[in-house]
Amino acid sequence: MTTTTPDSALLTHRHGTDGDPGPWSADELERRLRALAAGRYHDRHPFNQRMHRGRLAPAELRTWVANRFYYQCNIPVKDALILSKLPLPAQRRSWLRRIQDHDGHTDGDGGIERWLQLGEAVGLRRAELLDQRHLLPGVRLAVDGYVNFCRNAGVLQAVASSLTELCAPSIMLTRLETFPVHYPWIKSAGLSYFRGRVPQGRRDGSEALGWVRDWARTSEQQEQALAALSFKCDVLWSLLDSVQGAAGRQDHRSA
């Protein structure tokens, strides 16, 4: 499996002859979180690199869309688990927006619906996505692992794991720029999920970062926050490892 390489200098406090150097400032913690996200986000994965350069075949795009749909469906599930851990009504009301963003306020609304429209735009039938017939075992394992992490972790770690949102607007903008150029056969309406995620990611990333800055006061808490974000980066990377492996097997069979 291809993995990103953790930067131990980012993840841990240095313990020298003077013992525990104490916690970082909130600004230093934020710097490390942002550096970790930027260096390990899945926009660097070879599959996404090929996607954004226009090098994916239609079948490869369909494999990605079908498998990423399982992740999309579980986003509101993990967010409901995180919401249940939040101690304040105002925090729960705010986090509820994330669930509504994906589940929608009514049927036919929300991010899951827009991902179904993307599936149709790349040539998949809704039934193919909804019955999970194309779901790869490695993708299921990665996504279920993330949901279970959010179920079992403390509130700080669960919220910190969502900080990949800091990078989400950038990758969505990249897709909005590159898909019409490299994949003109995909109708513009099918890209509505990417459009919606730009402002949502900015809002959600900023909110979660503010909470983590406030909550992670001790060295241990700060390292837990970084480890949680590192784990989430590995989840997204592992998902693409599985998709890339399936695409490689398709190429081998067609050769």
Short mmCIF file of C-alpha atoms in Angstrom, two decimals, residues 85-242:
data_model
loop_
_atom_site.label_atom_id
_atom_site.label_comp_id
_atom_site.label_asym_id
_atom_site.label_seq_id
_atom_site.Cartn_x
_atom_site.Cartn_y
_atom_site.Cartn_z
CA LYS A 85 -19.82 14.32 21.67
CA LEU A 86 -20.10 18.11 21.53
CA PRO A 87 -20.87 19.54 24.98
CA LEU A 88 -22.65 22.78 24.08
CA PRO A 89 -25.99 23.33 22.30
CA ALA A 90 -24.48 26.04 20.08
CA GLN A 91 -21.74 23.65 18.98
CA ARG A 92 -24.25 20.92 18.18
CA ARG A 93 -26.44 23.34 16.22
CA SER A 94 -23.42 24.45 14.23
CA TRP A 95 -22.16 20.93 13.53
CA LEU A 96 -25.65 19.87 12.43
CA ARG A 97 -25.13 21.94 9.27
CA ARG A 98 -22.55 19.41 8.12
CA ILE A 99 -25.09 16.60 8.27
CA GLN A 100 -27.64 18.72 6.44
CA ASP A 101 -25.06 19.66 3.81
CA HIS A 102 -24.76 16.00 2.81
CA ASP A 103 -28.18 14.55 3.66
CA GLY A 104 -30.03 17.66 2.49
CA HIS A 105 -33.01 19.35 4.08
CA THR A 106 -35.41 17.42 1.83
CA ASP A 107 -35.26 14.46 -0.53
CA GLY A 108 -33.41 15.32 -3.72
CA ASP A 109 -31.17 17.82 -1.93
CA GLY A 110 -27.68 17.74 -0.43
CA GLY A 111 -24.22 16.48 -1.19
CA ILE A 112 -25.13 12.81 -1.50
CA GLU A 113 -27.72 13.68 -4.13
CA ARG A 114 -25.17 15.81 -5.97
CA TRP A 115 -22.69 12.93 -5.92
CA LEU A 116 -25.36 10.70 -7.46
CA GLN A 117 -25.68 13.31 -10.20
CA LEU A 118 -21.91 13.16 -10.72
CA GLY A 119 -22.24 9.39 -11.04
CA GLU A 120 -24.86 9.78 -13.73
CA ALA A 121 -22.69 12.35 -15.49
CA VAL A 122 -19.78 9.88 -15.74
CA GLY A 123 -22.03 7.09 -17.01
CA LEU A 124 -23.15 5.22 -13.89
CA ARG A 125 -26.74 4.39 -13.04
CA ARG A 126 -28.01 5.42 -9.63
CA ALA A 127 -28.71 1.81 -8.78
CA GLU A 128 -25.04 0.96 -9.30
CA LEU A 129 -24.06 3.47 -6.64
CA LEU A 130 -26.87 2.79 -4.22
CA ASP A 131 -26.43 -0.99 -4.13
CA GLN A 132 -22.64 -0.68 -3.72
CA ARG A 133 -21.95 -3.30 -6.38
CA HIS A 134 -18.64 -1.66 -7.28
CA LEU A 135 -17.44 -1.09 -3.70
CA LEU A 136 -13.90 -2.33 -3.14
CA PRO A 137 -13.01 -4.11 0.14
CA GLY A 138 -10.13 -1.72 0.81
CA VAL A 139 -12.40 1.29 0.45
CA ARG A 140 -14.96 -0.21 2.82
CA LEU A 141 -12.20 -0.95 5.33
CA ALA A 142 -10.79 2.59 5.17
CA VAL A 143 -14.16 4.32 5.47
CA ASP A 144 -15.49 2.03 8.20
CA GLY A 145 -12.25 2.56 10.08
CA TYR A 146 -12.77 6.31 9.98
CA VAL A 147 -16.38 6.04 11.16
CA ASN A 148 -15.29 3.82 14.05
CA PHE A 149 -12.53 6.29 14.91
CA CYS A 150 -15.13 9.05 15.21
CA ARG A 151 -17.30 6.72 17.30
CA ASN A 152 -14.56 5.79 19.77
CA ALA A 153 -12.28 8.84 19.94
CA GLY A 154 -12.69 11.79 22.24
CA VAL A 155 -14.24 14.98 20.98
CA LEU A 156 -10.89 16.72 20.41
CA GLN A 157 -9.54 13.91 18.25
CA ALA A 158 -12.81 13.46 16.37
CA VAL A 159 -13.03 17.15 15.49
CA ALA A 160 -9.31 17.34 14.67
CA SER A 161 -9.69 14.48 12.21
CA SER A 162 -12.03 16.69 10.19
CA LEU A 163 -9.30 19.26 9.55
CA THR A 164 -8.66 17.87 6.09
CA GLU A 165 -11.42 20.39 5.36
CA LEU A 166 -8.65 22.98 5.35
CA CYS A 167 -7.51 21.53 2.02
CA ALA A 168 -10.89 20.61 0.55
CA PRO A 169 -11.65 23.96 -1.16
CA SER A 170 -8.37 23.82 -3.08
CA ILE A 171 -8.93 20.33 -4.49
CA MET A 172 -12.52 21.20 -5.42
CA LEU A 173 -11.37 24.30 -7.28
CA THR A 174 -8.74 22.22 -9.08
CA ARG A 175 -11.42 19.81 -10.25
CA LEU A 176 -13.69 22.63 -11.36
CA GLU A 177 -10.81 23.99 -13.44
CA THR A 178 -9.51 20.72 -14.88
CA PHE A 179 -12.59 18.58 -15.49
CA PRO A 180 -14.09 20.82 -18.22
CA VAL A 181 -10.71 20.86 -19.97
CA HIS A 182 -9.76 17.19 -19.70
CA TYR A 183 -13.15 15.50 -19.43
CA PRO A 184 -15.51 17.64 -21.54
CA TRP A 185 -17.89 14.69 -21.90
CA ILE A 186 -18.93 15.21 -18.27
CA LYS A 187 -21.81 17.69 -18.23
CA SER A 188 -21.31 20.80 -16.11
CA ALA A 189 -24.36 19.98 -13.99
CA GLY A 190 -22.55 16.87 -12.81
CA LEU A 191 -19.89 19.01 -11.13
CA SER A 192 -22.30 20.70 -8.72
CA TYR A 193 -20.92 18.73 -5.76
CA PHE A 194 -17.51 20.32 -6.25
CA ARG A 195 -19.02 23.81 -6.46
CA GLY A 196 -20.93 23.41 -3.22
CA ARG A 197 -17.99 22.07 -1.28
CA VAL A 198 -15.82 25.17 -1.81
CA PRO A 199 -17.71 27.48 0.62
CA GLN A 200 -18.66 24.59 2.90
CA GLY A 201 -15.06 23.48 3.28
CA ARG A 202 -13.90 26.99 4.09
CA ARG A 203 -16.58 27.39 6.73
CA ASP A 204 -16.13 23.95 8.28
CA GLY A 205 -12.35 24.00 8.28
CA SER A 206 -12.24 27.39 9.97
CA GLU A 207 -14.74 26.36 12.62
CA ALA A 208 -13.04 23.07 13.49
CA LEU A 209 -9.62 24.71 13.58
CA GLY A 210 -10.85 27.31 16.05
CA TRP A 211 -12.20 24.63 18.35
CA VAL A 212 -9.03 22.56 18.22
CA ARG A 213 -6.95 25.66 18.99
CA ASP A 214 -9.11 26.30 22.06
CA TRP A 215 -9.29 22.71 23.29
CA ALA A 216 -5.75 21.42 22.75
CA ARG A 217 -3.97 23.08 25.66
CA THR A 218 -1.55 20.39 26.87
CA SER A 219 1.29 18.74 24.97
CA GLU A 220 -0.61 15.45 25.02
CA GLN A 221 -3.78 17.02 23.64
CA GLN A 222 -1.88 18.78 20.89
CA GLU A 223 -0.15 15.58 19.82
CA GLN A 224 -3.51 13.78 19.86
CA ALA A 225 -4.94 16.40 17.54
CA LEU A 226 -2.05 16.04 15.10
CA ALA A 227 -2.24 12.24 15.23
CA ALA A 228 -5.97 12.35 14.49
CA LEU A 229 -5.41 14.53 11.45
CA SER A 230 -2.59 12.25 10.33
CA PHE A 231 -4.92 9.25 10.62
CA LYS A 232 -7.56 10.99 8.50
CA CYS A 233 -4.98 11.73 5.81
CA ASP A 234 -4.10 8.04 5.79
CA VAL A 235 -7.78 7.11 5.42
CA LEU A 236 -8.15 9.26 2.31
CA TRP A 237 -4.83 8.01 0.93
CA SER A 238 -5.76 4.36 1.52
CA LEU A 239 -9.09 4.85 -0.23
CA LEU A 240 -7.25 6.01 -3.34
CA ASP A 241 -4.72 3.18 -3.04
CA SER A 242 -7.60 0.73 -3.42
#
